[in-house]
Coordinates of C-alpha atoms in Angstrom, one line a residue:
Chain V
M1 CA 0.0 0.0 0.0
S2 CA 2.9 2.4 0.7
N3 CA 3.7 2.2 -3.0
V4 CA 0.2 3.5 -3.8
L5 CA 0.6 6.3 -1.4
R6 CA 4.0 7.3 -2.7
T7 CA 2.8 7.4 -6.3
L8 CA -0.2 9.4 -5.2
R9 CA 2.0 11.9 -3.3
A10 CA 4.3 12.3 -6.3
S11 CA 1.4 12.8 -8.7
L12 CA -0.1 15.3 -6.3
S13 CA 2.9 17.5 -6.0
F14 CA 3.3 17.5 -9.8
A15 CA -0.4 18.3 -10.2
L16 CA -0.3 21.2 -7.8
A17 CA 2.5 22.8 -9.8
N18 CA 0.2 22.6 -12.9
P19 CA -1.8 25.7 -13.6
K20 CA -4.7 23.8 -15.1
M21 CA -5.0 21.7 -12.0
L22 CA -4.9 24.7 -9.7
A23 CA -7.5 26.6 -11.7
G24 CA -9.8 23.5 -11.8
I25 CA -9.5 22.9 -8.1
A26 CA -10.0 26.6 -7.4
I27 CA -13.3 26.6 -9.3
L28 CA -14.4 23.4 -7.5
A29 CA -13.5 24.9 -4.2
V30 CA -15.6 28.0 -4.8
L31 CA -18.6 25.8 -5.7
L32 CA -18.1 23.6 -2.6
L33 CA -17.7 26.7 -0.4
F34 CA -20.9 28.1 -1.9
S35 CA -22.8 25.0 -1.0
F36 CA -21.3 24.5 2.5
V37 CA -21.3 28.1 3.7
G38 CA -24.6 29.0 2.0
P39 CA -26.9 27.2 4.4
M40 CA -25.6 29.4 7.2
F41 CA -27.1 32.5 5.6
V42 CA -30.0 31.1 3.6
D43 CA -32.8 29.0 4.9
L44 CA -32.8 25.9 2.7
R45 CA -36.4 25.1 3.5
N46 CA -37.2 27.9 1.1
A47 CA -36.0 25.6 -1.7
E48 CA -39.3 23.8 -1.3
P49 CA -42.3 25.0 -3.4
I50 CA -44.6 27.6 -2.0
S51 CA -42.2 29.0 0.6
V52 CA -41.9 32.5 -0.8
S53 CA -44.1 34.6 -3.1
T54 CA -43.9 33.5 -6.7
N55 CA -42.1 35.1 -9.7
Q56 CA -40.1 37.7 -7.7
R57 CA -37.3 39.5 -9.4
P58 CA -33.9 39.4 -7.6
S59 CA -34.0 41.8 -4.7
A60 CA -32.3 42.6 -1.4
E61 CA -34.3 39.8 0.3
L62 CA -34.3 37.3 -2.5
W63 CA -30.9 37.6 -4.2
L64 CA -31.8 35.4 -7.1
G65 CA -35.6 36.0 -7.0
S66 CA -38.1 33.2 -7.0
D67 CA -39.7 30.9 -9.5
S68 CA -43.3 30.2 -10.5
G69 CA -43.5 27.5 -7.9
G70 CA -42.6 29.9 -5.1
R71 CA -39.1 28.6 -4.4
D72 CA -36.3 30.9 -3.3
L73 CA -33.9 30.3 -6.2
L74 CA -30.8 31.1 -4.1
A75 CA -31.8 28.4 -1.6
V76 CA -32.5 26.0 -4.5
M77 CA -29.0 26.6 -6.0
I78 CA -27.3 26.1 -2.6
A79 CA -29.2 22.9 -1.9
A80 CA -28.9 21.6 -5.5
T81 CA -25.2 22.1 -6.2
P82 CA -24.0 19.5 -3.6
Q83 CA -26.7 17.0 -4.8
T84 CA -25.4 17.3 -8.3
L85 CA -21.9 16.7 -7.2
R86 CA -22.8 13.8 -4.9
M87 CA -24.6 12.1 -7.8
G88 CA -21.6 12.6 -10.0
V89 CA -19.0 11.4 -7.5
L90 CA -21.1 8.4 -6.5
A91 CA -21.7 7.3 -10.1
G92 CA -18.1 8.1 -11.1
A93 CA -16.7 6.1 -8.1
L94 CA -18.9 3.0 -8.8
G95 CA -18.3 3.0 -12.5
V96 CA -14.5 3.4 -12.3
A97 CA -14.2 0.8 -9.5
F98 CA -16.0 -1.7 -11.6
G99 CA -14.1 -0.6 -14.8
V100 CA -10.7 -0.9 -13.0
F101 CA -11.6 -4.3 -11.7
L102 CA -12.6 -5.6 -15.2
G103 CA -9.7 -3.9 -16.9
L104 CA -7.2 -5.5 -14.5
V105 CA -8.7 -8.9 -14.9
A106 CA -8.9 -8.6 -18.7
G107 CA -5.4 -7.0 -19.1
Y108 CA -3.5 -9.1 -16.6
W109 CA -5.0 -12.6 -16.8
G110 CA -6.0 -12.3 -20.5
G111 CA -7.2 -15.3 -22.4
W112 CA -10.9 -16.1 -22.4
R113 CA -11.5 -13.6 -19.7
D114 CA -10.1 -10.8 -21.9
R115 CA -12.2 -11.9 -24.9
V116 CA -15.4 -12.0 -22.9
I117 CA -14.8 -8.7 -21.1
S118 CA -13.5 -6.9 -24.2
T119 CA -16.5 -8.0 -26.3
V120 CA -19.0 -6.9 -23.7
T121 CA -17.1 -3.6 -23.3
D122 CA -17.0 -2.9 -27.0
T123 CA -20.7 -3.8 -27.4
M124 CA -21.7 -1.6 -24.5
L125 CA -19.6 1.3 -25.8
T126 CA -21.7 1.4 -29.0
I127 CA -25.0 1.7 -27.0
P128 CA -25.8 5.4 -26.3
P129 CA -26.3 5.5 -22.5
L130 CA -29.1 8.0 -22.9
A131 CA -31.3 5.4 -24.7
I132 CA -31.1 2.9 -21.9
L133 CA -31.2 5.6 -19.2
L134 CA -34.5 6.8 -20.7
V135 CA -36.1 3.4 -20.7
V136 CA -35.0 2.8 -17.1
A137 CA -35.9 6.2 -15.8
A138 CA -39.2 6.3 -17.6
S139 CA -40.3 3.0 -16.2
M140 CA -39.7 4.1 -12.6
R141 CA -42.4 6.0 -10.9
S142 CA -39.9 7.9 -8.7
I143 CA -36.2 8.1 -8.8
T144 CA -33.6 9.2 -6.2
V145 CA -30.2 10.7 -6.6
E146 CA -28.6 7.4 -5.5
I147 CA -30.6 5.3 -7.9
M148 CA -29.7 7.6 -10.7
A149 CA -26.0 7.3 -9.8
V150 CA -26.2 3.5 -9.9
I151 CA -27.9 3.4 -13.2
I152 CA -25.5 5.9 -14.7
A153 CA -22.5 3.9 -13.3
A154 CA -23.9 0.7 -14.8
L155 CA -23.8 2.4 -18.2
S156 CA -20.4 4.1 -18.0
W157 CA -17.8 1.7 -16.6
M158 CA -16.7 0.8 -20.1
F159 CA -14.4 3.8 -20.6
A160 CA -12.4 3.0 -17.4
A161 CA -12.3 -0.7 -18.3
R162 CA -10.8 0.0 -21.7
I163 CA -8.1 2.5 -20.6
I164 CA -7.0 0.4 -17.7
R165 CA -6.9 -2.8 -19.8
A166 CA -4.6 -1.1 -22.3
Q167 CA -2.4 0.2 -19.6
V168 CA -2.2 -3.2 -17.8
L169 CA -1.4 -4.9 -21.1
S170 CA 1.8 -2.8 -21.4
L171 CA 2.6 -3.0 -17.7
R172 CA 2.5 -6.8 -17.9
E173 CA 5.4 -6.7 -20.3
Q174 CA 7.6 -4.5 -18.1
N175 CA 10.7 -6.1 -16.6
Y176 CA 9.9 -5.3 -13.0
V177 CA 6.5 -7.1 -13.3
K178 CA 8.2 -10.1 -15.0
M179 CA 10.8 -10.0 -12.3
A180 CA 8.2 -10.1 -9.6
K181 CA 6.5 -13.1 -11.2
L182 CA 9.8 -14.9 -11.6
S183 CA 10.7 -14.4 -8.0
G184 CA 7.6 -16.5 -7.1
M185 CA 5.1 -13.9 -6.1
S186 CA 1.5 -14.9 -6.5
D187 CA -0.5 -13.2 -9.4
L188 CA -2.7 -11.5 -6.9
R189 CA 0.3 -10.0 -5.1
V190 CA 1.9 -8.9 -8.3
V191 CA -1.3 -7.1 -9.3
L192 CA -1.7 -5.5 -5.9
T193 CA 1.9 -4.4 -5.3
E194 CA 3.4 -3.9 -8.8
V195 CA 0.5 -3.2 -11.2
L196 CA -2.1 -1.4 -9.2
P197 CA 0.2 1.5 -8.0
N198 CA 1.1 2.3 -11.6
I199 CA -2.5 2.6 -12.7
V200 CA -3.6 4.9 -9.8
P201 CA -3.0 8.1 -11.7
L202 CA -4.8 6.8 -14.8
A203 CA -7.7 5.5 -12.7
F204 CA -7.9 8.8 -11.0
A205 CA -8.0 10.7 -14.3
A206 CA -10.7 8.3 -15.5
F207 CA -12.6 8.9 -12.2
V208 CA -12.7 12.7 -12.7
G209 CA -13.8 12.2 -16.3
A210 CA -16.4 9.8 -15.2
V211 CA -17.8 12.3 -12.6
S212 CA -18.1 14.8 -15.4
G213 CA -19.8 12.3 -17.7
A214 CA -22.2 11.2 -15.0
I215 CA -23.2 14.8 -14.2
L216 CA -23.7 15.3 -17.9
A217 CA -25.9 12.3 -18.2
G218 CA -27.8 13.1 -15.0
I219 CA -28.5 16.7 -16.1
G220 CA -29.7 15.3 -19.4
L221 CA -32.2 13.1 -17.7
E222 CA -33.3 15.9 -15.4
V223 CA -33.8 18.4 -18.2
L224 CA -36.1 15.9 -19.7
G225 CA -38.1 15.8 -16.5
L226 CA -36.9 12.3 -15.4
G227 CA -34.8 13.4 -12.4
P228 CA -35.6 13.1 -8.7
Q229 CA -38.9 15.0 -8.1
N230 CA -38.4 15.6 -4.4
T231 CA -34.8 16.8 -4.2
P232 CA -33.9 20.1 -5.7
T233 CA -31.3 19.6 -8.5
L234 CA -29.8 21.9 -11.1
G235 CA -31.2 20.0 -14.0
M236 CA -34.7 19.9 -12.6
T237 CA -34.5 23.7 -12.1
I238 CA -33.8 24.0 -15.9
Y239 CA -36.6 21.6 -16.6
W240 CA -39.1 23.7 -14.6
A241 CA -37.9 26.9 -16.1
L242 CA -38.4 25.5 -19.6
L243 CA -41.8 24.0 -18.7
Y244 CA -43.0 27.4 -17.4
S245 CA -41.5 29.3 -20.3
A246 CA -39.2 31.4 -18.1
F247 CA -37.5 32.5 -21.3
S248 CA -40.3 34.3 -23.0
R249 CA -41.4 35.7 -19.6
G250 CA -38.0 37.3 -19.2
M251 CA -37.2 35.5 -16.0
W252 CA -33.5 35.1 -16.6
W253 CA -32.8 34.7 -12.9
W254 CA -34.6 31.3 -13.1
W255 CA -32.6 29.6 -15.8
L256 CA -29.3 31.4 -15.9
P257 CA -27.9 30.6 -12.4
P258 CA -28.2 26.8 -12.8
I259 CA -26.6 27.0 -16.3
L260 CA -23.7 29.1 -15.0
I261 CA -23.1 26.8 -12.0
L262 CA -23.1 23.8 -14.3
I263 CA -20.7 25.5 -16.8
A264 CA -18.3 26.3 -14.0
L265 CA -18.5 22.8 -12.7
F266 CA -17.9 21.2 -16.2
I267 CA -15.0 23.5 -16.9
S268 CA -13.4 22.8 -13.5
L269 CA -13.7 19.0 -14.0
F270 CA -12.4 19.4 -17.5
L271 CA -9.3 21.3 -16.3
I272 CA -8.6 18.7 -13.6
T273 CA -9.0 15.8 -16.1
A274 CA -6.7 17.6 -18.6
A275 CA -4.1 18.1 -15.9
L276 CA -4.4 14.5 -14.6
D277 CA -4.0 13.2 -18.2
E278 CA -0.6 15.0 -18.3
V279 CA 0.4 13.3 -15.1
A280 CA -0.8 9.9 -16.3
N281 CA 0.6 10.3 -19.9
P282 CA 4.1 11.8 -19.7
K283 CA 4.0 12.0 -23.5
L284 CA 1.4 14.8 -23.4
R285 CA 3.6 16.7 -21.0
R286 CA 6.6 16.7 -23.3
S287 CA 4.6 17.5 -26.4
R288 CA 3.4 20.7 -24.8
K289 CA 6.8 22.3 -25.2
Chain X
M1 CA -11.3 -7.1 -46.5
T2 CA -11.9 -10.7 -45.5
W3 CA -15.3 -12.3 -45.2
N4 CA -14.4 -13.3 -41.6
Y5 CA -14.0 -9.6 -40.8
V6 CA -17.2 -8.6 -42.4
G7 CA -19.1 -11.5 -40.7
R8 CA -17.8 -10.5 -37.3
R9 CA -18.9 -6.9 -37.7
V10 CA -22.3 -7.8 -39.0
A11 CA -22.7 -10.2 -36.1
M12 CA -21.7 -7.4 -33.7
F13 CA -24.4 -5.2 -35.3
F14 CA -27.1 -7.8 -34.7
A15 CA -25.8 -8.4 -31.1
V16 CA -26.2 -4.7 -30.3
V17 CA -29.7 -4.5 -31.8
L18 CA -30.8 -7.7 -30.0
L19 CA -29.4 -6.4 -26.8
A20 CA -31.3 -3.1 -27.1
A21 CA -34.5 -4.8 -28.0
S22 CA -34.1 -7.2 -25.0
A23 CA -33.4 -4.3 -22.7
N24 CA -36.6 -2.6 -23.9
F25 CA -38.4 -5.8 -23.1
L26 CA -36.8 -6.7 -19.8
I27 CA -36.3 -3.3 -18.1
P28 CA -40.0 -2.5 -17.6
R29 CA -40.4 -6.0 -16.1
F30 CA -37.6 -5.5 -13.5
A31 CA -38.4 -2.0 -12.6
P32 CA -40.0 -1.5 -9.2
G33 CA -43.7 -0.9 -9.5
D34 CA -45.7 -2.4 -12.4
P35 CA -45.4 -0.4 -15.6
T36 CA -48.1 -2.3 -17.4
A37 CA -50.5 -1.5 -14.6
A38 CA -49.3 2.1 -14.6
V39 CA -49.9 2.5 -18.4
L40 CA -53.3 0.8 -18.1
E41 CA -54.2 3.0 -15.2
Q42 CA -53.2 6.0 -17.2
L43 CA -55.3 4.9 -20.1
M44 CA -58.3 4.5 -17.9
S45 CA -57.9 8.0 -16.5
R46 CA -57.7 9.3 -20.1
G47 CA -60.6 7.1 -21.2
Q48 CA -63.0 9.9 -21.8
Q49 CA -60.6 12.1 -23.7
V50 CA -58.8 9.7 -26.0
E51 CA -60.8 8.3 -28.7
G52 CA -60.1 4.6 -29.3
A53 CA -58.6 4.1 -25.8
G54 CA -60.2 0.7 -25.8
D55 CA -58.3 -0.3 -28.9
I56 CA -55.0 0.7 -27.2
V57 CA -55.8 -1.3 -24.1
Q58 CA -56.5 -4.2 -26.4
E59 CA -53.3 -3.6 -28.3
Y60 CA -51.4 -3.4 -25.1
R61 CA -52.8 -6.7 -23.8
E62 CA -52.1 -8.4 -27.1
R63 CA -48.7 -6.9 -27.5
F64 CA -47.5 -8.0 -24.1
G65 CA -49.6 -11.1 -24.3
L66 CA -50.0 -10.7 -20.5
D67 CA -51.2 -14.3 -20.1
D68 CA -48.5 -16.0 -22.2
P69 CA -45.4 -17.4 -20.6
L70 CA -42.4 -15.0 -20.5
H71 CA -40.3 -16.6 -23.3
I72 CA -43.3 -16.5 -25.7
Q73 CA -43.8 -12.8 -24.8
Y74 CA -40.1 -12.2 -25.4
F75 CA -40.0 -13.8 -28.8
R76 CA -43.1 -12.1 -30.0
Y77 CA -41.7 -8.8 -28.8
L78 CA -38.4 -9.4 -30.8
W79 CA -40.3 -10.4 -33.9
N80 CA -42.5 -7.2 -33.7
T81 CA -39.4 -5.1 -33.2
L82 CA -37.7 -6.6 -36.1
R83 CA -40.6 -5.7 -38.3
F84 CA -40.3 -2.2 -36.9
D85 CA -43.8 -2.6 -35.4
L86 CA -43.2 -0.7 -32.2
G87 CA -46.8 -0.4 -31.1
Q88 CA -49.4 2.3 -30.8
S89 CA -48.6 5.8 -29.7
I90 CA -50.9 7.0 -26.9
S91 CA -50.4 10.7 -27.2
F92 CA -50.5 10.9 -31.0
F93 CA -53.3 8.4 -31.1
P94 CA -54.1 7.3 -34.6
Q95 CA -50.4 7.3 -35.4
T96 CA -48.3 4.3 -34.6
V97 CA -44.9 4.7 -32.9
S98 CA -43.0 3.9 -36.1
S99 CA -44.9 6.5 -38.2
A100 CA -44.4 9.2 -35.5
I101 CA -40.7 8.4 -35.4
L102 CA -40.4 8.3 -39.3
D103 CA -42.1 11.8 -39.4
A104 CA -39.5 13.2 -37.0
L105 CA -36.4 11.4 -38.2
P106 CA -35.6 13.5 -41.3
W107 CA -35.4 16.7 -39.3
T108 CA -33.0 15.2 -36.8
I109 CA -30.9 13.5 -39.4
G110 CA -30.7 16.7 -41.5
L111 CA -29.7 18.9 -38.6
L112 CA -27.2 16.4 -37.1
L113 CA -25.5 15.3 -40.3
V114 CA -24.9 18.9 -41.5
S115 CA -23.8 20.3 -38.1
T116 CA -21.7 17.3 -37.1
F117 CA -19.8 17.4 -40.4
I118 CA -19.2 21.1 -40.1
A119 CA -17.9 20.7 -36.6
F120 CA -15.8 17.7 -37.7
G121 CA -14.3 19.6 -40.7
V122 CA -13.7 22.9 -38.9
G123 CA -12.4 21.2 -35.7
S124 CA -10.0 18.9 -37.5
L125 CA -8.6 21.7 -39.5
V126 CA -8.1 24.0 -36.5
G127 CA -6.7 21.1 -34.5
A128 CA -4.2 20.2 -37.2
L129 CA -3.1 23.8 -37.5
I130 CA -2.6 24.2 -33.7
A131 CA -0.2 21.3 -33.8
W132 CA 1.6 22.4 -37.0
P133 CA 4.8 24.3 -36.3
G134 CA 4.4 26.6 -39.2
A135 CA 0.9 27.7 -38.4
P136 CA 0.1 31.4 -37.5
R137 CA 0.2 32.3 -33.8
A138 CA -3.4 33.4 -33.8
V139 CA -4.5 29.8 -34.3
K140 CA -2.6 28.7 -31.2
A141 CA -4.3 31.3 -29.2
L142 CA -7.6 29.5 -29.9
V143 CA -6.7 26.5 -27.7
P144 CA -8.0 27.7 -24.3
G145 CA -11.2 28.9 -25.8
L146 CA -11.8 25.7 -27.7
M147 CA -11.1 23.7 -24.6
M148 CA -13.7 25.6 -22.6
L149 CA -16.3 25.1 -25.3
S150 CA -15.7 21.4 -25.5
A151 CA -16.3 21.1 -21.8
I152 CA -19.7 22.7 -22.0
P153 CA -22.6 20.4 -22.9
Y154 CA -24.6 21.2 -26.1
Y155 CA -27.8 22.0 -24.5
L156 CA -26.5 24.5 -21.9
L157 CA -24.8 26.3 -24.8
A158 CA -28.0 26.0 -26.8
L159 CA -30.0 27.8 -24.1
I160 CA -27.6 30.7 -23.8
I161 CA -27.4 31.0 -27.6
L162 CA -31.2 30.9 -27.8
Y163 CA -31.5 33.7 -25.3
A164 CA -28.8 35.9 -26.8
L165 CA -29.5 35.5 -30.5
A166 CA -33.3 34.9 -30.5
F167 CA -35.0 36.2 -27.4
S168 CA -33.2 39.4 -26.7
S169 CA -32.1 40.4 -30.2
G170 CA -34.6 38.7 -32.4
I171 CA -32.1 38.0 -35.2
F172 CA -33.2 34.4 -35.4
P173 CA -36.5 32.6 -34.9
L174 CA -37.4 31.4 -31.4
G175 CA -37.7 27.8 -32.4
G176 CA -39.3 25.3 -34.7
A177 CA -38.0 24.2 -38.0
Y178 CA -40.2 26.2 -40.4
S179 CA -42.6 29.1 -40.5
S180 CA -45.4 27.0 -42.0
Y181 CA -45.3 23.3 -42.7
P182 CA -43.3 22.8 -46.0
R183 CA -45.6 21.4 -48.7
S184 CA -43.1 21.7 -51.5
F185 CA -39.4 22.3 -51.8
D186 CA -39.2 25.6 -53.5
F187 CA -36.4 28.1 -52.9
E188 CA -38.2 30.1 -50.2
T189 CA -39.1 27.0 -48.1
V190 CA -35.5 25.8 -48.2
V191 CA -34.2 29.2 -47.1
D192 CA -36.8 29.2 -44.3
I193 CA -35.7 25.8 -43.1
L194 CA -32.1 26.7 -43.2
Y195 CA -32.8 30.0 -41.3
H196 CA -34.6 28.0 -38.6
A197 CA -31.8 25.4 -38.4
C198 CA -29.1 28.0 -37.9
L199 CA -29.1 28.3 -34.1
P200 CA -29.6 24.7 -33.2
A201 CA -26.8 23.8 -35.7
L202 CA -24.6 26.6 -34.2
S203 CA -24.9 25.2 -30.7
I204 CA -24.0 21.7 -31.9
V205 CA -21.1 23.0 -34.0
L206 CA -19.7 25.2 -31.2
A207 CA -19.8 22.5 -28.7
G208 CA -18.3 20.0 -31.1
V209 CA -15.4 22.0 -32.7
G210 CA -13.3 21.8 -29.5
F211 CA -13.7 18.1 -29.2
W212 CA -12.5 17.5 -32.8
A213 CA -9.7 20.1 -32.6
L214 CA -8.3 18.5 -29.4
G215 CA -8.4 15.0 -30.9
M216 CA -6.8 16.2 -34.2
R217 CA -4.1 18.1 -32.3
G218 CA -3.2 14.9 -30.4
A219 CA -3.1 12.8 -33.6
M220 CA -1.0 15.4 -35.4
I221 CA 1.6 15.6 -32.7
G222 CA 1.9 11.9 -33.0
T223 CA 2.6 12.1 -36.8
L224 CA 5.0 15.0 -36.5
G225 CA 8.0 12.9 -35.6
E226 CA 7.5 10.4 -38.4
D227 CA 10.2 9.7 -40.9
Y228 CA 7.9 10.2 -43.9
L229 CA 7.5 13.9 -43.0
T230 CA 11.2 14.4 -42.8
L231 CA 11.5 12.7 -46.2
A232 CA 8.8 14.8 -47.7
E233 CA 10.6 17.9 -46.5
A234 CA 13.9 16.7 -47.8
K235 CA 12.3 16.1 -51.2
G236 CA 11.5 19.8 -51.1
L237 CA 7.7 19.5 -51.3
K238 CA 5.6 22.6 -50.6
P239 CA 4.6 23.0 -47.0
R240 CA 1.0 23.1 -47.9
R241 CA 1.4 19.7 -49.7
I242 CA 3.3 18.2 -46.7
F243 CA 0.6 19.5 -44.3
F244 CA -2.5 18.1 -46.2
G245 CA -1.1 15.2 -48.1
Y246 CA 1.2 13.8 -45.5
A247 CA 0.5 15.0 -42.0
V248 CA -3.3 15.6 -42.0
R249 CA -4.0 12.6 -44.1
N250 CA -2.4 10.2 -41.6
A251 CA -3.7 12.0 -38.5
M252 CA -7.2 11.9 -39.8
L253 CA -7.6 8.2 -39.4
P254 CA -8.4 8.1 -35.6
Q255 CA -10.7 11.1 -36.2
V256 CA -12.7 9.2 -38.7
T257 CA -13.2 6.4 -36.1
S258 CA -14.5 8.9 -33.6
L259 CA -16.8 10.3 -36.3
A260 CA -19.0 7.2 -36.5
I261 CA -19.4 7.1 -32.7
A262 CA -20.0 10.8 -32.6
L263 CA -22.7 10.7 -35.3
G264 CA -24.4 8.0 -33.2
T265 CA -24.1 9.7 -29.8
A266 CA -24.9 13.1 -31.4
A267 CA -28.4 11.7 -31.9
S268 CA -28.9 11.3 -28.2
G269 CA -27.0 14.4 -27.4
S270 CA -29.1 16.5 -29.7
V271 CA -32.3 15.4 -28.0
L272 CA -31.9 18.3 -25.5
V273 CA -30.9 20.8 -28.2
E274 CA -34.2 20.0 -30.0
V275 CA -36.1 20.4 -26.8
A276 CA -34.5 23.9 -26.3
F277 CA -35.4 25.0 -29.8
N278 CA -38.7 23.1 -30.2
Y279 CA -37.1 21.5 -33.2
P280 CA -39.6 18.9 -34.5
G281 CA -37.1 16.0 -34.6
I282 CA -36.7 12.8 -32.5
G283 CA -35.6 14.7 -29.4
F284 CA -38.6 16.9 -29.3
L285 CA -40.8 13.9 -29.9
L286 CA -39.2 12.2 -27.0
Y287 CA -39.8 15.1 -24.8
N288 CA -43.5 15.1 -25.6
A289 CA -43.6 11.3 -25.2
L290 CA -42.1 11.6 -21.8
R291 CA -44.4 14.4 -20.7
S292 CA -47.5 12.4 -21.8
S293 CA -46.1 9.1 -20.4
D294 CA -46.3 7.6 -23.9
Y295 CA -44.3 4.6 -22.9
F296 CA -44.3 2.8 -26.3
L297 CA -43.0 5.9 -28.0
V298 CA -40.2 6.4 -25.4
Q299 CA -39.1 2.8 -26.0
G300 CA -39.4 3.1 -29.7
I301 CA -37.2 6.2 -29.7
A302 CA -34.7 4.6 -27.4
F303 CA -34.5 1.7 -29.8
V304 CA -34.0 4.0 -32.8
L305 CA -31.2 5.9 -31.0
V306 CA -29.4 2.6 -30.5
L307 CA -30.0 1.6 -34.1
T308 CA -28.5 4.8 -35.4
V309 CA -25.2 4.2 -33.5
A310 CA -25.1 0.6 -34.5
I311 CA -25.6 1.4 -38.2
A312 CA -23.0 4.2 -38.0
V313 CA -20.5 1.9 -36.4
L314 CA -21.2 -0.9 -38.9
I315 CA -20.7 1.4 -41.9
L316 CA -17.5 2.8 -40.4
D317 CA -16.2 -0.7 -39.7
L318 CA -16.8 -1.7 -43.3
V319 CA -15.4 1.4 -44.8
Y320 CA -12.3 1.7 -42.5
P321 CA -10.2 -1.0 -44.1
F322 CA -10.3 0.9 -47.4
L323 CA -9.0 4.0 -45.6
D324 CA -6.3 2.3 -43.6
P325 CA -5.1 -1.0 -45.1
R326 CA -3.2 -1.8 -41.9
I327 CA -6.4 -2.6 -40.0
E328 CA -6.9 -5.9 -41.8
R329 CA -3.9 -7.5 -40.4
Q330 CA -5.3 -7.4 -36.8

């Protein structure tokens, strides 16, 4: 395990010296701060419908105004941002854990396991996740943030599986791995002590990418009205705004804040992924010069 | 191209289609709550408003053959799906699901093909220039902007574009695909359709250009060190010829692979763009189907989305060996 920690620490110190990484983390930190400090100043119960008067413009009391359902939109934003992040992190973690496991098995042990896993992975990759998500979400009466995360993870593990498999295939041919095997280590120990530490940076990059992808898929479902009905989320806010034609009524304070928060979130995750890719792929680092 | 290769690709295509049809059949049965009961219940509550609701209930019972054993239901479902008989739409009653989808499909295909190809072409060119040492500085300055754009999802961009260029300035129409339903294809109608397609296409292109540029940049960097470029230079070829004929041509190959996948996934990605612009394609149809709980229609559209990707991938797989002869050896 100390190997894993050492690689992580080395990656971390490189990453912190990377401007993309710093910018990405800074944006993410602001969003987190917003959702953790916010509740101290704003009553989150006002994120529920009919808690303030409807269709208010932004004012001194209601900084972001209110929507047609009588929700305080600032409270909605504060309550919804962590929900969106939680869904993304949960889905990303589940999907990448599963993908790393399959990628290791396929790449290290090979043979029929590799053929089965690769065929399933390639087949699943050609199925647009939204199509399956739609059928699942539409056939459920009510959906929670957690269920959404599990469904999304079940449809997105393939990317991690493929990247990890490719990496493990090349690691397997490295001398130190061969050496470890020759010295009589069991396969499981070789994988845990020699292979796994070397795929940590890549798996972490895949994780951040998966979080971003999961949020993208989740927002897609929510904008179509298939998100959780009882939890305030950013996507559902956009859905309600479209449904009540906030555009033509000039209620920009209804649809603009969730879009801006999402854009900030996507850009931050994108910057972090790009920086992590440079850590995981030294080739990219060199080519930048 | 060997027959073995073709056979494997075609088998893969059918596997994906079969998988999608099976998912459509199975998922409603495993979902918590009983969707059949839910749809029937919904039909009952609509009983007075929907003419022919009785027929639909009958159709539903027959289609799902609720009294038959599961495997018989399954094979019947597959057979119906294969014949593209996807059932009866509830919200567009006299129309069947397949006719509703066929009405909407040309709009989506038109919009997507054109905008994806524009994004692909512009993005690849820009990406190639960014990586090319002899390119103007201004192009390299584009990188951060393109990266940002590629990180923003289509539909968020679409909503902002819609507000800026249609609602507040009124330069472009607020939505829809035409001013009045096109009866003939004269010049005015075509201009009108193009005018309506501008903004939805713009949001797809803007969101896509970054993706293509980044991919192309990576592939170009890979080819820059190759010996054949040095040789071409040594032969004294014009830089333009080296750029297009040697570097771009080789770097394009991975881009073409992504294109098939992108065309397929664009279909599901554009769903929300169509919703934002009330564009009468598959995505908008889906939105309406979801809002009226038209379950057959939702399933039908999901199936068509899978089918588009599968077809795109199949075509690419069959064309690719002609583009890159090396592929056959694998």
